[in-house]
Amino acid sequence: MVRGAQAFQYARRFKIYLATQPVDIRTGIDGLVNSVSGNFDLAPFSGGFVVFRFK
């Protein structure tokens, strides 16, 4: 995991990833997928939840 990202695990069922840096929502779903791939080093369908903070 890289700078600007944190992960929490709840009840060993799933992980919640928290983006600590704001994300530009205008990039659309493709931009959010790129953020997940780049910042969290995850596949988009890895089974975790990602919480974004928008500008």
Coordinates of C-alpha atoms in Angstrom, one line a residue:
M1 CA 0.0 0.0 0.0
V2 CA 1.3 3.4 -0.8
R3 CA 1.1 6.8 0.8
G4 CA -2.4 8.3 1.0
A5 CA -4.1 5.0 1.7
Q6 CA -5.1 3.1 4.8
A7 CA -6.9 -0.3 5.3
F8 CA -9.1 -1.6 8.0
Q9 CA -10.4 -5.1 8.4
Y10 CA -13.8 -5.7 9.9
A11 CA -14.7 -9.2 11.3
R12 CA -12.3 -10.9 8.9
R13 CA -15.0 -10.8 6.2
F14 CA -13.9 -7.9 4.1
K15 CA -11.5 -4.9 4.1
I16 CA -12.3 -1.3 4.0
Y17 CA -9.8 1.0 2.3
L18 CA -9.8 4.7 3.1
A19 CA -8.3 7.2 0.6
T20 CA -6.8 9.9 2.7
Q21 CA -6.1 12.2 -0.2
P22 CA -9.1 13.8 -2.1
V23 CA -10.0 12.4 -5.4
D24 CA -11.5 14.3 -8.3
I25 CA -14.9 12.8 -9.0
R26 CA -15.1 14.4 -12.4
T27 CA -12.7 11.6 -13.7
G28 CA -15.7 9.2 -13.5
I29 CA -15.6 5.5 -12.8
D30 CA -12.5 5.0 -14.8
G31 CA -10.6 7.6 -12.7
L32 CA -11.8 5.9 -9.5
V33 CA -10.7 2.5 -10.8
N34 CA -7.3 3.9 -11.7
S35 CA -7.0 5.4 -8.2
V36 CA -7.8 2.0 -6.7
S37 CA -5.3 0.2 -8.9
G38 CA -2.5 2.8 -8.4
N39 CA -2.9 4.0 -4.8
F40 CA -4.0 0.8 -3.2
D41 CA -2.3 -1.7 -5.5
L42 CA -5.6 -3.7 -5.7
A43 CA -7.7 -5.2 -8.5
P44 CA -11.0 -3.3 -8.9
F45 CA -13.0 -6.5 -8.1
S46 CA -10.8 -7.7 -5.2
G47 CA -13.8 -7.7 -2.8
G48 CA -12.9 -4.8 -0.6
F49 CA -14.8 -1.5 0.0
V50 CA -13.0 1.7 -0.9
V51 CA -14.1 5.0 0.7
F52 CA -13.1 8.2 -1.2
R53 CA -13.0 11.8 -0.1
F54 CA -13.9 14.2 -2.9
K55 CA -12.6 17.6 -3.7

